[in-house]
Each structure stands twice: as structure tokens, then as C-alpha cells.
Amino acid sequence: MSGKSRVVFQGGYVWNGKDNGRKLADVLIEGDRIAAIGEPGSLDASDARSIDATGSTLIPGMIDTHGHLSFPESTSSSASEDLPPEETILLTMHNAKRMIDAGFTGVVGAGSPKLRSEVVIRNEINAGRIPGPRLMASTPTLTATGGLNDSGQMHQPRDVAALVVDGPEEVRKAVRLCYREGVDVVKLNVSGDDFFPRPHGRLTTMAEDEVRMACQVASELGLLVAAHARSAESVKRCLRAGVTLIHHTDFCDEEALDMLEAAKDRVFVTPTVGFYHGLLNAGFPEPMIERMMVRQCFAENVATHRELKKRGLRQLIGGDYGVPFMPNGTNARDVEHLVTYLDFTPEEALRAATYNGGLVMGLGSGHITRGALADLVLVEGDPTVDATLVADTAKLKVIMKGGVLHKAPVASQSPALSSVSENTLVGAMT
Ligand SMILES: [Zn+2]
């Protein structure tokens, strides 16, 4: 045995993220990894800090793969442009804490309005100086002139929340620049969006050679590529060019569905149904809902994602949390939304929230198995039958990231407390 900190979860159930069914089992953590899983009482854990998991279920930490930690929770699209870099960084820091407080041990950025705000917060989290999830820092959205997030006007140039790029060479330069500045994810706006004045979501705004260049350079530099793609044509361009993470995919036609199915072992899709649920339940005036055609878009999104589920696509939770009617930290509501709207079982929805997100991040999280990262949440009750539990932070008894306790029952009688890291103690008190 090394000098590594040891924690053992005892007396509770384990749902491993990948397989159906929860089992009574103890789980031993050593350092940042899951060291052993065994029958209750079977593990040698004499010097480990013991956590009583009776009546609870240990699941992998949740992962939001379409995060906007730098959004200032405004319905105005210019709010994030107007916010100075300094405030944006503080906001990102506060939202990172809200995410891990809500049981999210992983977030994949989906467009950071300021180039380095997610980068610097990721670095601070990784250094252990501030609390937060594992964060894959995103570029600002790369968009074509006139595309989503290009809100510039000729008479009034502004600092838009995007990198406006036209032609493969500008895309190449932008991806390389963002790599140099430290990002992990390249975010492309390939289609428009129905909730902005223009272009709407059925328009495809980024050319295929531009998407292809982004994927080629990102692949060479080891970056993930994620795309905003609502129109059928934008989905097809993403698939032909090699995008890994495709958000929304609302308006798929039969050809787009077939192409997604053919790529199902390579790509991931984010339904983002929570955003529609939020729009329809936030008390917006009916004429506005009608003008934005929210119900029609929602119906198409639901039809597409029910079909993609049948075809075996790997779906994810998250999507545009970071607005007033769905602030950061409430993202786990998506687990229930997948059940309510897309015919998921609670276990399938939890898998989208954990295991599938772990595959996207590629770090070895999202799965409770020997050797995996100890990113874990202990949920009171049985979240494999009640999809609402994970959204209730009072039910999240323990939150652990990389073996470090972020939230835990008040440290007490444990004989091993002295072996727990300082971070652990700080985390346990927050
Ligand atoms: Zn988004």
C-alpha cells in the first residue's frame, strides 16, 4: 500500500454507468482511481476513510457535454459580448463551482465567448486552487460572416462572441490560434438558430470545406470538434467532414438519419431538449413562442431524437444551460427530460449523463470499474428508477472527483482522516 489516500463506500448500491441494474457492493478508492469493487464487507479497507452508503446508490459523476460556463444568464444575445474579460473569468469560476456542487465532474465547453476564459479556469481547477469539474475548454464559436453569433454591423463594429472565419485558410488559422491559447475543443456553428433574429436553424452557414479544414487541423492537434448543427444539411456536412460531437440535429431528413446511423460508433449527439422545455415553461409571452416556432421545432427535435435512439446513436445530456430559465447547476434536469420526452428509461438517461459523456471526454471517467477515475456521486435512493433524484442536490450525499471529496458527510470518527489530502478537507467543508 502506498501513501495514497483511501476512501471506501460501504453498505450501498452501485450502478456502474454502463450496465443495467444496480448491485449491492463496496467500492474502494485509492488516490484518484477506483481500486476495487467487491461484495459488501469483502474489501480490505481498514485504513480507509469509510463512507456509509446505506440507502444510497453510487453512480459515476455526471458530465454535461454542451456547457456554457461563461454565459451571464441573460436572454439578450449581446450580454456575453458586453461582459468584459475580467468579469467573464469570475463568472466562469462561479459556474464551475455550481456545476460540481450539482454532481457534475465533467463539462465539455460548447463555445466560450472570450477565448481564454474557460482555458484559465480549467487550469486553476486542475491545479486544485478552485473547485470545479474536469473542464474541456472550448474555442469561441467559429462562425462564417453572417452566421450564428456574428452580430457585427458595418456601422458599429463590436467584439462579437465568436471568431468570424471565411474560407478554409481562415479556419486553419483560427484553430491553430485557439490551440496555441490552450483550448481542448473546437466549436463550429454550421447552421443558424431559430432563437436568434437570423440565420434561422434550417439555414446552413458554414461551407463543407471550412468544416473539413477545422476537423483536419483539430485532428492533427489532438482537439475534439463539436458543432452546432440544426439543419439536415449541416448535420450531413459535419458527418462528411468528421465532426465527433454534433449538437441539436433537430431537423434531420431521412438521409441525415441514415448517415448518423452509419456513423453511430464514431459520433455523439446532444438532443438539447432541456432548452425547449425551458423556453416553454419560462412564462414567455405566447406571441413570442409562436414567432420563434418553438413548438414546431421542439416536435421535430423530439421526432429526430426518438428515431436516433431507436437507431442506436449515443446521446448525451446538456445543452445551453446558462440562461435565466435554466442556470448552470440545474443541468441534471436533463435526465428527467430524456425520460419524459424521448422515451428513455431512467437508466438510459443516466447512461447519457455519465458513461456516454465519459466516452466523449476520453479520460477514463463515467464508468465505475476497476482502474477508472474516481469521479463519483452518491445519490440517496434509487436513481435507476427515479430520474428526478439527480437534479435534487439535497439527494447528492457525496461528490468526489479524482478521489478527492468535494462534498461529503461531515468528517467524523474516521481513523484515516489524517491521510486524506488537504483538498479533501477543504472540499468536505464547502
Ligand atoms: Zn450552445
CSV table of C-alpha atoms and ligand atoms in Angstrom, one decimal:
chain,number,residue,atom,x,y,z
A,1,MET,CA,0.0,0.0,0.0
A,2,SER,CA,1.2,3.4,-0.9
A,3,GLY,CA,0.8,6.7,0.8
A,4,LYS,CA,-2.2,7.3,-1.4
A,5,SER,CA,-5.4,8.4,0.3
A,6,ARG,CA,-8.0,5.7,0.6
A,7,VAL,CA,-11.8,6.0,0.8
A,8,VAL,CA,-14.3,3.2,0.9
A,9,PHE,CA,-18.0,3.4,0.1
A,10,GLN,CA,-19.7,0.7,2.2
A,11,GLY,CA,-23.2,-0.8,2.5
A,12,GLY,CA,-24.8,0.8,-0.5
A,13,TYR,CA,-25.7,0.0,-4.1
A,14,VAL,CA,-23.5,0.6,-7.2
A,15,TRP,CA,-24.8,1.5,-10.6
A,16,ASN,CA,-21.7,1.4,-12.9
A,17,GLY,CA,-22.8,3.7,-15.7
A,18,LYS,CA,-22.6,1.1,-18.4
A,19,ASP,CA,-24.8,-1.8,-17.5
A,20,ASN,CA,-28.4,-2.1,-16.4
A,21,GLY,CA,-29.1,-3.0,-12.8
A,22,ARG,CA,-27.6,-1.7,-9.6
A,23,LYS,CA,-25.8,-4.1,-7.2
A,24,LEU,CA,-25.1,-4.1,-3.5
A,25,ALA,CA,-21.3,-3.6,-3.4
A,26,ASP,CA,-18.5,-1.8,-1.6
A,27,VAL,CA,-16.1,0.4,-3.6
A,28,LEU,CA,-12.5,1.3,-2.6
A,29,ILE,CA,-10.8,4.4,-3.9
A,30,GLU,CA,-7.0,4.7,-3.8
A,31,GLY,CA,-5.6,8.0,-4.9
A,32,ASP,CA,-7.5,9.2,-7.9
A,33,ARG,CA,-8.7,5.8,-9.1
A,34,ILE,CA,-11.2,3.1,-8.3
A,35,ALA,CA,-9.1,0.4,-6.8
A,36,ALA,CA,-11.6,-2.4,-6.1
A,37,ILE,CA,-15.3,-3.2,-6.2
A,38,GLY,CA,-16.5,-6.1,-4.1
A,39,GLU,CA,-19.2,-7.9,-2.2
A,40,PRO,CA,-20.3,-5.9,0.9
A,41,GLY,CA,-17.7,-6.3,3.6
A,42,SER,CA,-15.3,-8.1,1.4
A,43,LEU,CA,-12.7,-5.3,0.8
A,44,ASP,CA,-9.7,-4.7,3.0
A,45,ALA,CA,-10.3,-1.1,3.9
A,46,SER,CA,-9.1,-1.0,7.4
A,47,ASP,CA,-7.1,2.3,7.0
A,48,ALA,CA,-9.5,3.9,4.6
A,49,ARG,CA,-12.0,6.7,5.3
A,50,SER,CA,-15.3,4.9,5.4
A,51,ILE,CA,-18.4,6.4,3.9
A,52,ASP,CA,-21.7,4.8,4.9
A,53,ALA,CA,-23.6,4.4,1.6
A,54,THR,CA,-26.6,2.6,3.1
A,55,GLY,CA,-29.8,3.5,1.4
A,56,SER,CA,-28.0,5.2,-1.5
A,57,THR,CA,-26.6,4.4,-4.9
A,58,LEU,CA,-23.1,5.2,-6.1
A,59,ILE,CA,-23.1,6.4,-9.8
A,60,PRO,CA,-20.4,7.9,-12.0
A,61,GLY,CA,-20.2,11.7,-11.8
A,62,MET,CA,-22.3,13.4,-14.4
A,63,ILE,CA,-21.0,15.1,-17.5
A,64,ASP,CA,-22.5,18.0,-19.5
A,65,THR,CA,-21.1,17.9,-23.0
A,66,HIS,CA,-22.6,21.2,-24.1
A,67,GLY,CA,-21.5,23.5,-21.4
A,68,HIS,CA,-21.6,27.3,-21.3
A,69,LEU,CA,-19.9,28.2,-18.1
A,70,SER,CA,-19.2,31.8,-19.3
A,71,PHE,CA,-22.8,32.7,-20.1
A,72,PRO,CA,-24.1,35.6,-18.0
A,73,GLU,CA,-27.6,34.2,-17.7
A,74,SER,CA,-29.3,36.8,-19.9
A,75,THR,CA,-31.9,36.4,-22.6
A,76,SER,CA,-30.0,39.1,-24.6
A,77,SER,CA,-27.6,37.6,-27.0
A,78,SER,CA,-25.3,40.6,-26.6
A,79,ALA,CA,-24.9,40.2,-22.9
A,80,SER,CA,-21.9,37.9,-23.2
A,81,GLU,CA,-20.3,40.2,-25.7
A,82,ASP,CA,-20.7,43.2,-23.5
A,83,LEU,CA,-19.3,41.5,-20.4
A,84,PRO,CA,-15.6,42.4,-20.0
A,85,PRO,CA,-13.0,39.6,-19.9
A,86,GLU,CA,-12.3,40.0,-16.2
A,87,GLU,CA,-15.9,39.6,-15.2
A,88,THR,CA,-16.3,36.7,-17.6
A,89,ILE,CA,-13.5,34.8,-15.9
A,90,LEU,CA,-15.0,35.3,-12.5
A,91,LEU,CA,-18.4,34.2,-13.8
A,92,THR,CA,-16.8,31.1,-15.3
A,93,MET,CA,-15.2,30.3,-12.0
A,94,HIS,CA,-18.5,30.7,-10.1
A,95,ASN,CA,-20.3,28.5,-12.6
A,96,ALA,CA,-17.6,25.8,-12.4
A,97,LYS,CA,-18.3,25.6,-8.7
A,98,ARG,CA,-22.1,25.4,-9.3
A,99,MET,CA,-21.5,22.5,-11.7
A,100,ILE,CA,-19.5,20.4,-9.3
A,101,ASP,CA,-21.9,21.3,-6.4
A,102,ALA,CA,-24.6,19.8,-8.7
A,103,GLY,CA,-22.8,16.5,-9.2
A,104,PHE,CA,-21.1,17.3,-12.5
A,105,THR,CA,-17.5,16.1,-12.5
A,106,GLY,CA,-17.1,16.8,-16.2
A,107,VAL,CA,-18.0,19.6,-18.6
A,108,VAL,CA,-17.2,19.9,-22.3
A,109,GLY,CA,-17.3,23.5,-23.4
A,110,ALA,CA,-19.6,24.5,-26.3
A,111,GLY,CA,-18.4,27.9,-27.2
A,112,SER,CA,-16.6,30.3,-24.8
A,113,PRO,CA,-17.4,33.9,-25.6
A,114,LYS,CA,-13.9,35.0,-24.6
A,115,LEU,CA,-11.1,32.9,-25.9
A,116,ARG,CA,-9.2,32.2,-22.7
A,117,SER,CA,-11.9,32.3,-20.0
A,118,GLU,CA,-12.5,28.5,-20.0
A,119,VAL,CA,-8.8,27.8,-20.5
A,120,VAL,CA,-7.7,29.7,-17.4
A,121,ILE,CA,-10.5,28.3,-15.2
A,122,ARG,CA,-9.6,24.8,-16.4
A,123,ASN,CA,-6.0,25.4,-15.4
A,124,GLU,CA,-7.0,26.7,-12.0
A,125,ILE,CA,-9.3,23.7,-11.4
A,126,ASN,CA,-6.6,21.3,-12.5
A,127,ALA,CA,-4.1,23.0,-10.2
A,128,GLY,CA,-6.5,22.4,-7.3
A,129,ARG,CA,-6.8,26.1,-6.5
A,130,ILE,CA,-10.6,26.4,-7.2
A,131,PRO,CA,-13.4,23.8,-7.2
A,132,GLY,CA,-14.9,22.7,-10.5
A,133,PRO,CA,-15.4,19.8,-12.9
A,134,ARG,CA,-12.9,18.4,-15.3
A,135,LEU,CA,-13.4,21.0,-18.0
A,136,MET,CA,-12.6,20.7,-21.7
A,137,ALA,CA,-12.1,24.3,-22.6
A,138,SER,CA,-13.8,25.5,-25.8
A,139,THR,CA,-12.9,28.0,-28.5
A,140,PRO,CA,-15.3,30.8,-29.1
A,141,THR,CA,-17.7,29.5,-31.7
A,142,LEU,CA,-16.1,29.6,-35.2
A,143,THR,CA,-18.8,31.0,-37.5
A,144,ALA,CA,-18.9,32.4,-41.0
A,145,THR,CA,-19.7,36.0,-41.7
A,146,GLY,CA,-23.4,36.4,-41.1
A,147,GLY,CA,-23.6,33.1,-39.2
A,148,LEU,CA,-24.9,32.5,-35.7
A,149,ASN,CA,-23.1,34.7,-33.2
A,150,ASP,CA,-21.7,37.1,-35.8
A,151,SER,CA,-23.6,40.1,-34.5
A,152,GLY,CA,-21.3,42.7,-36.0
A,153,GLN,CA,-22.7,45.6,-38.0
A,154,MET,CA,-20.7,47.6,-40.6
A,155,HIS,CA,-21.5,50.9,-38.9
A,156,GLN,CA,-20.8,49.7,-35.4
A,157,PRO,CA,-18.1,47.0,-35.2
A,158,ARG,CA,-18.3,45.1,-32.0
A,159,ASP,CA,-16.4,42.4,-30.1
A,160,VAL,CA,-18.6,39.5,-31.0
A,161,ALA,CA,-18.8,36.3,-29.0
A,162,ALA,CA,-17.3,34.3,-31.9
A,163,LEU,CA,-14.4,34.0,-34.3
A,164,VAL,CA,-15.7,35.0,-37.7
A,165,VAL,CA,-13.9,33.0,-40.3
A,166,ASP,CA,-14.5,32.6,-44.1
A,167,GLY,CA,-12.7,30.1,-46.2
A,168,PRO,CA,-10.5,27.1,-45.2
A,169,GLU,CA,-7.4,29.2,-44.6
A,170,GLU,CA,-9.1,31.4,-42.0
A,171,VAL,CA,-10.4,28.3,-40.3
A,172,ARG,CA,-7.0,26.8,-40.3
A,173,LYS,CA,-5.5,29.9,-38.7
A,174,ALA,CA,-8.3,30.2,-36.1
A,175,VAL,CA,-8.0,26.6,-35.0
A,176,ARG,CA,-4.2,26.9,-34.7
A,177,LEU,CA,-4.5,30.2,-32.8
A,178,CYS,CA,-7.0,28.6,-30.3
A,179,TYR,CA,-4.7,25.6,-29.9
A,180,ARG,CA,-1.9,27.9,-29.1
A,181,GLU,CA,-4.0,29.7,-26.5
A,182,GLY,CA,-4.8,26.3,-24.8
A,183,VAL,CA,-8.3,25.1,-25.8
A,184,ASP,CA,-9.4,21.4,-25.9
A,185,VAL,CA,-12.5,21.7,-28.1
A,186,VAL,CA,-13.2,23.4,-31.4
A,187,LYS,CA,-16.8,24.6,-31.6
A,188,LEU,CA,-18.3,25.3,-35.0
A,189,ASN,CA,-21.6,27.0,-35.9
A,190,VAL,CA,-22.5,25.1,-39.0
A,191,SER,CA,-26.2,26.1,-39.1
A,192,GLY,CA,-28.2,29.0,-37.9
A,193,ASP,CA,-30.5,29.0,-34.9
A,194,ASP,CA,-34.2,29.7,-34.5
A,195,PHE,CA,-33.8,31.7,-31.4
A,196,PHE,CA,-31.7,34.5,-32.9
A,197,PRO,CA,-33.0,37.0,-35.4
A,198,ARG,CA,-31.1,35.4,-38.2
A,199,PRO,CA,-29.9,33.0,-39.7
A,200,HIS,CA,-32.6,30.5,-38.6
A,201,GLY,CA,-31.9,26.9,-37.8
A,202,ARG,CA,-32.8,25.5,-41.2
A,203,LEU,CA,-30.1,27.5,-42.9
A,204,THR,CA,-26.6,26.0,-43.3
A,205,THR,CA,-24.0,28.8,-43.0
A,206,MET,CA,-20.6,27.1,-42.8
A,207,ALA,CA,-19.2,25.6,-46.1
A,208,GLU,CA,-18.2,22.0,-46.2
A,209,ASP,CA,-14.5,22.8,-47.0
A,210,GLU,CA,-14.5,25.0,-43.9
A,211,VAL,CA,-15.9,22.3,-41.6
A,212,ARG,CA,-13.4,19.8,-43.2
A,213,MET,CA,-10.5,22.1,-42.5
A,214,ALA,CA,-11.5,22.5,-38.9
A,215,CYS,CA,-11.6,18.7,-38.5
A,216,GLN,CA,-8.3,18.2,-40.2
A,217,VAL,CA,-6.4,20.7,-38.2
A,218,ALA,CA,-8.1,19.7,-34.9
A,219,SER,CA,-7.3,16.1,-35.6
A,220,GLU,CA,-3.6,16.9,-36.2
A,221,LEU,CA,-3.5,18.9,-32.9
A,222,GLY,CA,-5.5,16.4,-30.9
A,223,LEU,CA,-8.6,18.6,-30.3
A,224,LEU,CA,-12.2,17.5,-30.2
A,225,VAL,CA,-14.6,19.1,-32.7
A,226,ALA,CA,-18.1,19.9,-31.7
A,227,ALA,CA,-20.7,21.5,-33.9
A,228,HIS,CA,-24.0,23.4,-33.6
A,229,ALA,CA,-26.0,21.8,-36.4
A,230,ARG,CA,-29.8,22.1,-36.6
A,231,SER,CA,-30.4,21.8,-40.3
A,232,ALA,CA,-30.3,18.5,-42.1
A,233,GLU,CA,-27.6,19.8,-44.4
A,234,SER,CA,-25.4,21.0,-41.6
A,235,VAL,CA,-25.6,17.5,-40.0
A,236,LYS,CA,-24.5,15.9,-43.3
A,237,ARG,CA,-21.6,18.3,-43.7
A,238,CYS,CA,-20.5,17.5,-40.1
A,239,LEU,CA,-20.7,13.8,-40.8
A,240,ARG,CA,-18.8,14.0,-44.2
A,241,ALA,CA,-16.1,16.2,-42.6
A,242,GLY,CA,-15.6,14.1,-39.4
A,243,VAL,CA,-17.1,16.1,-36.6
A,244,THR,CA,-17.3,14.0,-33.4
A,245,LEU,CA,-19.9,15.8,-31.3
A,246,ILE,CA,-23.0,17.1,-33.0
A,247,HIS,CA,-25.3,19.3,-31.0
A,248,HIS,CA,-29.1,19.7,-31.6
A,249,THR,CA,-29.6,17.8,-35.0
A,250,ASP,CA,-33.2,19.0,-34.9
A,251,PHE,CA,-34.3,19.0,-38.5
A,252,CYS,CA,-32.8,15.7,-39.8
A,253,ASP,CA,-34.3,14.3,-43.0
A,254,GLU,CA,-34.2,10.6,-43.9
A,255,GLU,CA,-30.7,10.9,-45.4
A,256,ALA,CA,-29.3,12.7,-42.4
A,257,LEU,CA,-30.8,10.0,-40.1
A,258,ASP,CA,-29.2,7.2,-42.2
A,259,MET,CA,-25.8,9.0,-42.2
A,260,LEU,CA,-25.9,9.4,-38.5
A,261,GLU,CA,-26.8,5.7,-38.0
A,262,ALA,CA,-23.9,4.7,-40.3
A,263,ALA,CA,-21.6,6.8,-38.1
A,264,LYS,CA,-23.1,5.8,-34.7
A,265,ASP,CA,-19.8,4.2,-33.4
A,266,ARG,CA,-17.9,7.4,-34.2
A,267,VAL,CA,-20.2,10.3,-33.3
A,268,PHE,CA,-22.2,11.5,-30.3
A,269,VAL,CA,-25.4,13.7,-30.4
A,270,THR,CA,-26.9,16.1,-27.9
A,271,PRO,CA,-30.7,16.3,-28.0
A,272,THR,CA,-30.8,19.6,-26.0
A,273,VAL,CA,-34.5,19.0,-25.2
A,274,GLY,CA,-34.0,20.9,-22.0
A,275,PHE,CA,-33.8,24.1,-23.8
A,276,TYR,CA,-37.2,23.6,-25.4
A,277,HIS,CA,-38.7,22.5,-22.1
A,278,GLY,CA,-37.2,25.7,-20.6
A,279,LEU,CA,-38.5,28.0,-23.3
A,280,LEU,CA,-42.0,26.6,-23.0
A,281,ASN,CA,-42.1,26.8,-19.2
A,282,ALA,CA,-40.4,30.1,-18.5
A,283,GLY,CA,-43.5,32.2,-18.9
A,284,PHE,CA,-42.5,33.9,-22.2
A,285,PRO,CA,-45.4,35.6,-24.0
A,286,GLU,CA,-47.3,33.3,-26.4
A,287,PRO,CA,-46.8,35.5,-29.4
A,288,MET,CA,-43.0,35.3,-28.9
A,289,ILE,CA,-43.2,31.5,-28.6
A,290,GLU,CA,-45.2,31.4,-31.8
A,291,ARG,CA,-42.9,33.7,-33.7
A,292,MET,CA,-39.9,31.6,-32.8
A,293,MET,CA,-41.9,28.5,-33.7
A,294,VAL,CA,-40.8,26.8,-30.5
A,295,ARG,CA,-43.4,24.1,-30.6
A,296,GLN,CA,-42.8,23.1,-34.2
A,297,CYS,CA,-39.0,23.0,-33.6
A,298,PHE,CA,-39.5,21.0,-30.4
A,299,ALA,CA,-41.7,18.5,-32.2
A,300,GLU,CA,-39.1,17.9,-34.9
A,301,ASN,CA,-36.3,17.7,-32.3
A,302,VAL,CA,-38.3,15.0,-30.4
A,303,ALA,CA,-39.1,13.0,-33.5
A,304,THR,CA,-35.5,13.1,-34.6
A,305,HIS,CA,-34.0,12.0,-31.3
A,306,ARG,CA,-36.6,9.3,-30.7
A,307,GLU,CA,-35.6,7.9,-34.0
A,308,LEU,CA,-31.9,8.3,-33.3
A,309,LYS,CA,-32.4,6.5,-30.0
A,310,LYS,CA,-34.0,3.6,-31.9
A,311,ARG,CA,-31.1,3.5,-34.3
A,312,GLY,CA,-28.6,3.2,-31.5
A,313,LEU,CA,-26.9,6.7,-31.5
A,314,ARG,CA,-25.0,7.6,-28.4
A,315,GLN,CA,-27.0,10.5,-26.9
A,316,LEU,CA,-25.9,12.9,-24.2
A,317,ILE,CA,-27.3,15.4,-21.7
A,318,GLY,CA,-26.8,19.1,-21.6
A,319,GLY,CA,-27.4,21.9,-24.0
A,320,ASP,CA,-27.4,25.6,-23.4
A,321,TYR,CA,-27.8,25.7,-19.7
A,322,GLY,CA,-26.5,29.1,-18.7
A,323,VAL,CA,-29.6,31.2,-19.4
A,324,PRO,CA,-32.1,32.6,-16.8
A,325,PHE,CA,-34.7,29.9,-17.1
A,326,MET,CA,-32.0,27.1,-16.9
A,327,PRO,CA,-29.0,28.4,-15.0
A,328,ASN,CA,-25.8,26.5,-14.7
A,329,GLY,CA,-26.1,23.9,-11.9
A,330,THR,CA,-29.6,22.8,-12.9
A,331,ASN,CA,-28.3,20.7,-15.9
A,332,ALA,CA,-29.2,17.4,-14.3
A,333,ARG,CA,-32.9,18.1,-15.1
A,334,ASP,CA,-32.0,16.8,-18.5
A,335,VAL,CA,-32.0,13.2,-17.1
A,336,GLU,CA,-35.7,13.5,-16.4
A,337,HIS,CA,-36.3,15.4,-19.7
A,338,LEU,CA,-34.8,12.4,-21.7
A,339,VAL,CA,-37.3,10.1,-19.9
A,340,THR,CA,-40.3,12.5,-20.3
A,341,TYR,CA,-39.8,13.5,-24.0
A,342,LEU,CA,-37.5,10.9,-25.7
A,343,ASP,CA,-38.7,7.6,-24.2
A,344,PHE,CA,-35.6,6.9,-22.3
A,345,THR,CA,-35.7,4.6,-19.3
A,346,PRO,CA,-34.1,6.3,-16.2
A,347,GLU,CA,-31.1,4.1,-16.7
A,348,GLU,CA,-30.7,5.0,-20.3
A,349,ALA,CA,-30.9,8.7,-19.4
A,350,LEU,CA,-28.4,8.2,-16.6
A,351,ARG,CA,-26.1,6.5,-19.1
A,352,ALA,CA,-26.3,9.5,-21.4
A,353,ALA,CA,-25.4,11.7,-18.4
A,354,THR,CA,-22.4,9.6,-17.3
A,355,TYR,CA,-21.0,6.8,-19.4
A,356,ASN,CA,-21.5,8.4,-22.8
A,357,GLY,CA,-20.1,11.7,-21.6
A,358,GLY,CA,-17.1,9.8,-20.3
A,359,LEU,CA,-16.5,8.4,-23.8
A,360,VAL,CA,-16.6,11.9,-25.3
A,361,MET,CA,-14.1,13.2,-22.8
A,362,GLY,CA,-11.8,10.2,-23.3
A,363,LEU,CA,-10.2,10.4,-19.8
A,364,GLY,CA,-11.5,7.2,-18.3
A,365,SER,CA,-14.4,8.7,-16.3
A,366,GLY,CA,-18.1,7.9,-16.4
A,367,HIS,CA,-17.8,4.2,-15.5
A,368,ILE,CA,-17.4,2.6,-12.1
A,369,THR,CA,-14.9,-0.1,-12.9
A,370,ARG,CA,-11.5,-1.0,-11.6
A,371,GLY,CA,-8.9,1.4,-12.7
A,372,ALA,CA,-11.3,4.1,-13.8
A,373,LEU,CA,-11.1,7.7,-12.5
A,374,ALA,CA,-12.9,8.0,-9.2
A,375,ASP,CA,-15.4,10.6,-10.3
A,376,LEU,CA,-18.4,9.6,-8.3
A,377,VAL,CA,-21.7,10.8,-6.9
A,378,LEU,CA,-23.6,9.0,-4.0
A,379,VAL,CA,-27.3,9.5,-4.6
A,380,GLU,CA,-29.8,8.9,-1.8
A,381,GLY,CA,-32.4,6.4,-3.0
A,382,ASP,CA,-32.5,4.7,-6.4
A,383,PRO,CA,-31.9,7.0,-9.4
A,384,THR,CA,-32.2,4.0,-11.7
A,385,VAL,CA,-35.9,4.1,-11.2
A,386,ASP,CA,-36.5,7.8,-10.3
A,387,ALA,CA,-35.0,10.1,-12.9
A,388,THR,CA,-35.6,13.2,-10.8
A,389,LEU,CA,-33.3,12.4,-7.9
A,390,VAL,CA,-30.0,13.5,-9.5
A,391,ALA,CA,-31.4,17.0,-10.1
A,392,ASP,CA,-32.1,17.4,-6.3
A,393,THR,CA,-28.7,18.5,-4.8
A,394,ALA,CA,-30.0,17.5,-1.3
A,395,LYS,CA,-30.0,13.9,-2.5
A,396,LEU,CA,-26.4,14.1,-3.6
A,397,LYS,CA,-24.7,12.9,-0.4
A,398,VAL,CA,-21.2,12.6,-1.7
A,399,ILE,CA,-19.5,14.2,-4.7
A,400,MET,CA,-16.0,13.0,-5.5
A,401,LYS,CA,-13.6,14.0,-8.3
A,402,GLY,CA,-10.4,12.1,-8.9
A,403,GLY,CA,-10.6,10.6,-5.5
A,404,VAL,CA,-11.0,14.0,-3.8
A,405,LEU,CA,-14.1,14.5,-1.8
A,406,HIS,CA,-15.8,17.7,-2.9
A,407,LYS,CA,-18.9,17.1,-0.8
A,408,ALA,CA,-19.1,14.5,2.0
A,409,PRO,CA,-20.9,13.8,5.2
A,410,VAL,CA,-19.3,15.9,8.0
A,411,ALA,CA,-15.9,14.2,8.5
A,412,SER,CA,-16.1,12.4,11.8
A,413,GLN,CA,-14.8,9.3,13.6
A,414,SER,CA,-12.7,8.3,10.6
A,415,PRO,CA,-9.4,7.0,11.8
A,416,ALA,CA,-7.9,7.7,8.4
A,417,LEU,CA,-8.8,11.3,8.2
A,418,SER,CA,-5.2,12.4,8.6
A,419,SER,CA,-4.3,10.6,5.4
A,420,VAL,CA,-6.9,12.5,3.4
A,421,SER,CA,-5.5,15.3,1.4
A,422,GLU,CA,-5.9,19.0,2.4
A,423,ASN,CA,-8.0,19.5,-0.7
A,424,THR,CA,-10.3,16.8,0.6
A,425,LEU,CA,-10.8,18.6,3.9
A,426,VAL,CA,-11.5,21.9,2.3
A,427,GLY,CA,-13.9,20.2,-0.2
A,428,ALA,CA,-15.7,18.5,2.6
A,429,MET,CA,-16.5,21.8,4.3
A,430,THR,CA,-17.8,23.6,1.3
B,1,ZN,ZN,-24.9,26.1,-27.1
